[in-house]
Amino acid sequence: MTPASHSGAPVPISLKDGEHLVTEGVIDDQARHVFTHGYCAELALALHRSTGWPIVSAGQWDDDRDDDDDDDGHFIPGAHFGVLVPDGRKFDIEGASEIYSWAGRWGVDGAFREVSPAQLPDCEEGLLECHAGAFVEPVLRLLDDRLL
């Protein structure tokens, strides 16, 4: 659902490669870039909260770090997050695709794993609630009606 603060005006979001203007709820090149190059965890968490679908990560994890307090490993920057839809495809702002092709794009040798919300990198709550949340409904419309 689009937050009440949604004004339709582009919102500047900073990434390592510079500032990007994203219009809340509008899936365009800027939104795709932001949610595939820095804030994919926020969108995956917003989708998970809305649908209950598991969060998946493609990329590298370090299960042997000394500061690992659990057995689930730690995310290493460079991974990508999405959700797993009931038919087994992965789903993010780019739509649904077969999990192994998605993992191959983002991961090492197509490696992926389901992760809990607690395993995500620290999500920026403000971005999650105000911006990523505005993309849940438009992104879900990318799916086939049979899944909704």
JSON list of C-alpha atoms in Angstrom, two decimals:
[
{"chain": "A", "resi": 1, "resn": "MET", "atom": "CA", "xyz": [0.00, 0.00, 0.00]},
{"chain": "A", "resi": 2, "resn": "THR", "atom": "CA", "xyz": [1.28, 3.44, -0.84]},
{"chain": "A", "resi": 3, "resn": "PRO", "atom": "CA", "xyz": [2.06, 5.42, 2.31]},
{"chain": "A", "resi": 4, "resn": "ALA", "atom": "CA", "xyz": [0.03, 8.53, 3.11]},
{"chain": "A", "resi": 5, "resn": "SER", "atom": "CA", "xyz": [3.18, 10.62, 2.59]},
{"chain": "A", "resi": 6, "resn": "HIS", "atom": "CA", "xyz": [3.32, 9.62, -1.08]},
{"chain": "A", "resi": 7, "resn": "SER", "atom": "CA", "xyz": [3.29, 12.81, -3.10]},
{"chain": "A", "resi": 8, "resn": "GLY", "atom": "CA", "xyz": [4.10, 11.55, -6.59]},
{"chain": "A", "resi": 9, "resn": "ALA", "atom": "CA", "xyz": [7.26, 13.67, -6.61]},
{"chain": "A", "resi": 10, "resn": "PRO", "atom": "CA", "xyz": [10.62, 11.98, -7.21]},
{"chain": "A", "resi": 11, "resn": "VAL", "atom": "CA", "xyz": [12.51, 11.18, -4.01]},
{"chain": "A", "resi": 12, "resn": "PRO", "atom": "CA", "xyz": [16.34, 11.29, -3.99]},
{"chain": "A", "resi": 13, "resn": "ILE", "atom": "CA", "xyz": [17.92, 8.03, -2.79]},
{"chain": "A", "resi": 14, "resn": "SER", "atom": "CA", "xyz": [21.69, 7.82, -2.44]},
{"chain": "A", "resi": 15, "resn": "LEU", "atom": "CA", "xyz": [23.72, 4.78, -3.46]},
{"chain": "A", "resi": 16, "resn": "LYS", "atom": "CA", "xyz": [27.46, 4.28, -3.79]},
{"chain": "A", "resi": 17, "resn": "ASP", "atom": "CA", "xyz": [27.22, 5.27, -7.46]},
{"chain": "A", "resi": 18, "resn": "GLY", "atom": "CA", "xyz": [25.39, 8.52, -6.73]},
{"chain": "A", "resi": 19, "resn": "GLU", "atom": "CA", "xyz": [21.93, 9.89, -6.15]},
{"chain": "A", "resi": 20, "resn": "HIS", "atom": "CA", "xyz": [18.90, 8.42, -7.93]},
{"chain": "A", "resi": 21, "resn": "LEU", "atom": "CA", "xyz": [15.47, 10.00, -8.22]},
{"chain": "A", "resi": 22, "resn": "VAL", "atom": "CA", "xyz": [12.75, 7.46, -7.53]},
{"chain": "A", "resi": 23, "resn": "THR", "atom": "CA", "xyz": [9.04, 8.14, -7.81]},
{"chain": "A", "resi": 24, "resn": "GLU", "atom": "CA", "xyz": [7.30, 6.05, -5.17]},
{"chain": "A", "resi": 25, "resn": "GLY", "atom": "CA", "xyz": [5.33, 3.20, -6.70]},
{"chain": "A", "resi": 26, "resn": "VAL", "atom": "CA", "xyz": [6.62, 3.80, -10.24]},
{"chain": "A", "resi": 27, "resn": "ILE", "atom": "CA", "xyz": [8.72, 0.94, -11.59]},
{"chain": "A", "resi": 28, "resn": "ASP", "atom": "CA", "xyz": [11.19, 2.54, -13.97]},
{"chain": "A", "resi": 29, "resn": "ASP", "atom": "CA", "xyz": [14.94, 2.30, -14.60]},
{"chain": "A", "resi": 30, "resn": "GLN", "atom": "CA", "xyz": [15.78, 4.40, -11.53]},
{"chain": "A", "resi": 31, "resn": "ALA", "atom": "CA", "xyz": [13.62, 2.25, -9.22]},
{"chain": "A", "resi": 32, "resn": "ARG", "atom": "CA", "xyz": [15.02, -0.96, -10.70]},
{"chain": "A", "resi": 33, "resn": "HIS", "atom": "CA", "xyz": [18.55, 0.32, -10.12]},
{"chain": "A", "resi": 34, "resn": "VAL", "atom": "CA", "xyz": [17.90, 1.40, -6.52]},
{"chain": "A", "resi": 35, "resn": "PHE", "atom": "CA", "xyz": [16.19, -1.90, -5.59]},
{"chain": "A", "resi": 36, "resn": "THR", "atom": "CA", "xyz": [18.82, -4.08, -7.30]},
{"chain": "A", "resi": 37, "resn": "HIS", "atom": "CA", "xyz": [21.94, -2.14, -6.31]},
{"chain": "A", "resi": 38, "resn": "GLY", "atom": "CA", "xyz": [21.54, -1.19, -2.69]},
{"chain": "A", "resi": 39, "resn": "TYR", "atom": "CA", "xyz": [18.05, -1.50, -1.27]},
{"chain": "A", "resi": 40, "resn": "CYS", "atom": "CA", "xyz": [16.94, -4.95, -2.42]},
{"chain": "A", "resi": 41, "resn": "ALA", "atom": "CA", "xyz": [16.80, -6.12, 1.23]},
{"chain": "A", "resi": 42, "resn": "GLU", "atom": "CA", "xyz": [14.30, -3.39, 2.09]},
{"chain": "A", "resi": 43, "resn": "LEU", "atom": "CA", "xyz": [12.06, -4.34, -0.84]},
{"chain": "A", "resi": 44, "resn": "ALA", "atom": "CA", "xyz": [12.37, -8.07, -0.07]},
{"chain": "A", "resi": 45, "resn": "LEU", "atom": "CA", "xyz": [11.40, -7.42, 3.56]},
{"chain": "A", "resi": 46, "resn": "ALA", "atom": "CA", "xyz": [8.44, -5.26, 2.51]},
{"chain": "A", "resi": 47, "resn": "LEU", "atom": "CA", "xyz": [7.27, -8.01, 0.11]},
{"chain": "A", "resi": 48, "resn": "HIS", "atom": "CA", "xyz": [7.76, -10.65, 2.82]},
{"chain": "A", "resi": 49, "resn": "ARG", "atom": "CA", "xyz": [5.75, -8.63, 5.33]},
{"chain": "A", "resi": 50, "resn": "SER", "atom": "CA", "xyz": [2.94, -8.20, 2.81]},
{"chain": "A", "resi": 51, "resn": "THR", "atom": "CA", "xyz": [2.78, -11.77, 1.46]},
{"chain": "A", "resi": 52, "resn": "GLY", "atom": "CA", "xyz": [4.50, -14.02, 4.01]},
{"chain": "A", "resi": 53, "resn": "TRP", "atom": "CA", "xyz": [6.64, -15.47, 1.21]},
{"chain": "A", "resi": 54, "resn": "PRO", "atom": "CA", "xyz": [10.18, -16.53, 2.25]},
{"chain": "A", "resi": 55, "resn": "ILE", "atom": "CA", "xyz": [13.07, -14.16, 1.66]},
{"chain": "A", "resi": 56, "resn": "VAL", "atom": "CA", "xyz": [15.87, -15.58, -0.49]},
{"chain": "A", "resi": 57, "resn": "SER", "atom": "CA", "xyz": [19.40, -14.40, -1.03]},
{"chain": "A", "resi": 58, "resn": "ALA", "atom": "CA", "xyz": [21.75, -15.06, -3.90]},
{"chain": "A", "resi": 59, "resn": "GLY", "atom": "CA", "xyz": [25.42, -14.43, -3.38]},
{"chain": "A", "resi": 60, "resn": "GLN", "atom": "CA", "xyz": [28.07, -15.12, -0.84]},
{"chain": "A", "resi": 61, "resn": "TRP", "atom": "CA", "xyz": [27.70, -15.91, 2.83]},
{"chain": "A", "resi": 62, "resn": "ASP", "atom": "CA", "xyz": [30.43, -16.39, 5.39]},
{"chain": "A", "resi": 63, "resn": "ASP", "atom": "CA", "xyz": [29.52, -19.22, 7.75]},
{"chain": "A", "resi": 64, "resn": "ASP", "atom": "CA", "xyz": [32.93, -19.20, 9.45]},
{"chain": "A", "resi": 65, "resn": "ARG", "atom": "CA", "xyz": [33.23, -15.64, 10.77]},
{"chain": "A", "resi": 66, "resn": "ASP", "atom": "CA", "xyz": [34.44, -15.29, 14.35]},
{"chain": "A", "resi": 67, "resn": "ASP", "atom": "CA", "xyz": [31.60, -12.91, 15.23]},
{"chain": "A", "resi": 68, "resn": "ASP", "atom": "CA", "xyz": [28.94, -15.39, 14.05]},
{"chain": "A", "resi": 69, "resn": "ASP", "atom": "CA", "xyz": [26.60, -15.83, 17.02]},
{"chain": "A", "resi": 70, "resn": "ASP", "atom": "CA", "xyz": [24.40, -18.33, 15.21]},
{"chain": "A", "resi": 71, "resn": "ASP", "atom": "CA", "xyz": [24.81, -21.13, 12.70]},
{"chain": "A", "resi": 72, "resn": "ASP", "atom": "CA", "xyz": [23.04, -19.33, 9.88]},
{"chain": "A", "resi": 73, "resn": "GLY", "atom": "CA", "xyz": [25.94, -17.32, 8.51]},
{"chain": "A", "resi": 74, "resn": "HIS", "atom": "CA", "xyz": [26.35, -13.68, 7.67]},
{"chain": "A", "resi": 75, "resn": "PHE", "atom": "CA", "xyz": [25.54, -11.85, 4.50]},
{"chain": "A", "resi": 76, "resn": "ILE", "atom": "CA", "xyz": [28.52, -10.58, 2.52]},
{"chain": "A", "resi": 77, "resn": "PRO", "atom": "CA", "xyz": [27.88, -7.37, 0.56]},
{"chain": "A", "resi": 78, "resn": "GLY", "atom": "CA", "xyz": [27.28, -8.16, -3.07]},
{"chain": "A", "resi": 79, "resn": "ALA", "atom": "CA", "xyz": [24.41, -10.57, -2.52]},
{"chain": "A", "resi": 80, "resn": "HIS", "atom": "CA", "xyz": [20.90, -9.82, -3.75]},
{"chain": "A", "resi": 81, "resn": "PHE", "atom": "CA", "xyz": [17.58, -10.39, -1.97]},
{"chain": "A", "resi": 82, "resn": "GLY", "atom": "CA", "xyz": [14.11, -11.22, -3.22]},
{"chain": "A", "resi": 83, "resn": "VAL", "atom": "CA", "xyz": [11.21, -13.45, -2.17]},
{"chain": "A", "resi": 84, "resn": "LEU", "atom": "CA", "xyz": [10.29, -16.97, -3.22]},
{"chain": "A", "resi": 85, "resn": "VAL", "atom": "CA", "xyz": [6.78, -17.17, -4.69]},
{"chain": "A", "resi": 86, "resn": "PRO", "atom": "CA", "xyz": [4.62, -20.28, -4.14]},
{"chain": "A", "resi": 87, "resn": "ASP", "atom": "CA", "xyz": [5.43, -21.72, -7.59]},
{"chain": "A", "resi": 88, "resn": "GLY", "atom": "CA", "xyz": [9.17, -21.76, -6.77]},
{"chain": "A", "resi": 89, "resn": "ARG", "atom": "CA", "xyz": [10.27, -18.71, -8.75]},
{"chain": "A", "resi": 90, "resn": "LYS", "atom": "CA", "xyz": [12.19, -15.85, -7.21]},
{"chain": "A", "resi": 91, "resn": "PHE", "atom": "CA", "xyz": [10.62, -12.43, -7.28]},
{"chain": "A", "resi": 92, "resn": "ASP", "atom": "CA", "xyz": [11.92, -8.88, -6.99]},
{"chain": "A", "resi": 93, "resn": "ILE", "atom": "CA", "xyz": [11.45, -5.54, -8.74]},
{"chain": "A", "resi": 94, "resn": "GLU", "atom": "CA", "xyz": [12.48, -7.14, -12.03]},
{"chain": "A", "resi": 95, "resn": "GLY", "atom": "CA", "xyz": [9.61, -9.65, -11.83]},
{"chain": "A", "resi": 96, "resn": "ALA", "atom": "CA", "xyz": [9.61, -13.41, -11.40]},
{"chain": "A", "resi": 97, "resn": "SER", "atom": "CA", "xyz": [12.23, -15.77, -12.78]},
{"chain": "A", "resi": 98, "resn": "GLU", "atom": "CA", "xyz": [13.50, -19.28, -12.23]},
{"chain": "A", "resi": 99, "resn": "ILE", "atom": "CA", "xyz": [15.48, -19.40, -9.01]},
{"chain": "A", "resi": 100, "resn": "TYR", "atom": "CA", "xyz": [18.66, -20.87, -10.49]},
{"chain": "A", "resi": 101, "resn": "SER", "atom": "CA", "xyz": [18.88, -18.33, -13.32]},
{"chain": "A", "resi": 102, "resn": "TRP", "atom": "CA", "xyz": [18.24, -15.54, -10.80]},
{"chain": "A", "resi": 103, "resn": "ALA", "atom": "CA", "xyz": [20.81, -16.92, -8.39]},
{"chain": "A", "resi": 104, "resn": "GLY", "atom": "CA", "xyz": [23.28, -17.31, -11.26]},
{"chain": "A", "resi": 105, "resn": "ARG", "atom": "CA", "xyz": [22.91, -13.64, -12.09]},
{"chain": "A", "resi": 106, "resn": "TRP", "atom": "CA", "xyz": [23.51, -12.51, -8.52]},
{"chain": "A", "resi": 107, "resn": "GLY", "atom": "CA", "xyz": [25.32, -15.37, -6.88]},
{"chain": "A", "resi": 108, "resn": "VAL", "atom": "CA", "xyz": [28.42, -17.42, -7.12]},
{"chain": "A", "resi": 109, "resn": "ASP", "atom": "CA", "xyz": [27.67, -20.55, -9.19]},
{"chain": "A", "resi": 110, "resn": "GLY", "atom": "CA", "xyz": [23.95, -20.00, -8.71]},
{"chain": "A", "resi": 111, "resn": "ALA", "atom": "CA", "xyz": [24.15, -20.29, -4.91]},
{"chain": "A", "resi": 112, "resn": "PHE", "atom": "CA", "xyz": [21.11, -19.11, -2.98]},
{"chain": "A", "resi": 113, "resn": "ARG", "atom": "CA", "xyz": [19.48, -19.66, 0.39]},
{"chain": "A", "resi": 114, "resn": "GLU", "atom": "CA", "xyz": [16.35, -18.80, 2.29]},
{"chain": "A", "resi": 115, "resn": "VAL", "atom": "CA", "xyz": [17.00, -16.25, 5.00]},
{"chain": "A", "resi": 116, "resn": "SER", "atom": "CA", "xyz": [15.06, -14.91, 7.94]},
{"chain": "A", "resi": 117, "resn": "PRO", "atom": "CA", "xyz": [14.35, -11.20, 8.31]},
{"chain": "A", "resi": 118, "resn": "ALA", "atom": "CA", "xyz": [16.86, -11.17, 11.17]},
{"chain": "A", "resi": 119, "resn": "GLN", "atom": "CA", "xyz": [19.62, -12.28, 8.77]},
{"chain": "A", "resi": 120, "resn": "LEU", "atom": "CA", "xyz": [19.15, -9.33, 6.43]},
{"chain": "A", "resi": 121, "resn": "PRO", "atom": "CA", "xyz": [21.68, -6.53, 6.54]},
{"chain": "A", "resi": 122, "resn": "ASP", "atom": "CA", "xyz": [20.45, -3.63, 8.64]},
{"chain": "A", "resi": 123, "resn": "CYS", "atom": "CA", "xyz": [17.50, -2.28, 6.73]},
{"chain": "A", "resi": 124, "resn": "GLU", "atom": "CA", "xyz": [16.84, 1.42, 6.86]},
{"chain": "A", "resi": 125, "resn": "GLU", "atom": "CA", "xyz": [13.38, 1.54, 8.48]},
{"chain": "A", "resi": 126, "resn": "GLY", "atom": "CA", "xyz": [12.61, 4.93, 6.97]},
{"chain": "A", "resi": 127, "resn": "LEU", "atom": "CA", "xyz": [13.37, 3.71, 3.47]},
{"chain": "A", "resi": 128, "resn": "LEU", "atom": "CA", "xyz": [11.53, 0.47, 4.11]},
{"chain": "A", "resi": 129, "resn": "GLU", "atom": "CA", "xyz": [8.34, 2.07, 5.36]},
{"chain": "A", "resi": 130, "resn": "CYS", "atom": "CA", "xyz": [8.25, 5.17, 3.16]},
{"chain": "A", "resi": 131, "resn": "HIS", "atom": "CA", "xyz": [9.75, 4.01, -0.11]},
{"chain": "A", "resi": 132, "resn": "ALA", "atom": "CA", "xyz": [10.05, 0.22, -0.43]},
{"chain": "A", "resi": 133, "resn": "GLY", "atom": "CA", "xyz": [6.53, -0.16, 0.94]},
{"chain": "A", "resi": 134, "resn": "ALA", "atom": "CA", "xyz": [5.21, 2.02, -1.87]},
{"chain": "A", "resi": 135, "resn": "PHE", "atom": "CA", "xyz": [6.49, -0.54, -4.38]},
{"chain": "A", "resi": 136, "resn": "VAL", "atom": "CA", "xyz": [4.82, -3.65, -2.91]},
{"chain": "A", "resi": 137, "resn": "GLU", "atom": "CA", "xyz": [1.54, -3.36, -4.82]},
{"chain": "A", "resi": 138, "resn": "PRO", "atom": "CA", "xyz": [3.10, -2.29, -8.16]},
{"chain": "A", "resi": 139, "resn": "VAL", "atom": "CA", "xyz": [5.70, -5.08, -7.92]},
{"chain": "A", "resi": 140, "resn": "LEU", "atom": "CA", "xyz": [3.07, -7.68, -7.03]},
{"chain": "A", "resi": 141, "resn": "ARG", "atom": "CA", "xyz": [1.17, -6.68, -10.18]},
{"chain": "A", "resi": 142, "resn": "LEU", "atom": "CA", "xyz": [4.13, -8.08, -12.16]},
{"chain": "A", "resi": 143, "resn": "LEU", "atom": "CA", "xyz": [3.06, -11.58, -11.09]},
{"chain": "A", "resi": 144, "resn": "ASP", "atom": "CA", "xyz": [0.54, -13.78, -12.83]},
{"chain": "A", "resi": 145, "resn": "ASP", "atom": "CA", "xyz": [-2.97, -13.46, -11.39]},
{"chain": "A", "resi": 146, "resn": "ARG", "atom": "CA", "xyz": [-2.95, -17.18, -10.53]},
{"chain": "A", "resi": 147, "resn": "LEU", "atom": "CA", "xyz": [-0.49, -16.55, -7.68]},
{"chain": "A", "resi": 148, "resn": "LEU", "atom": "CA", "xyz": [-2.36, -13.74, -5.97]}
]
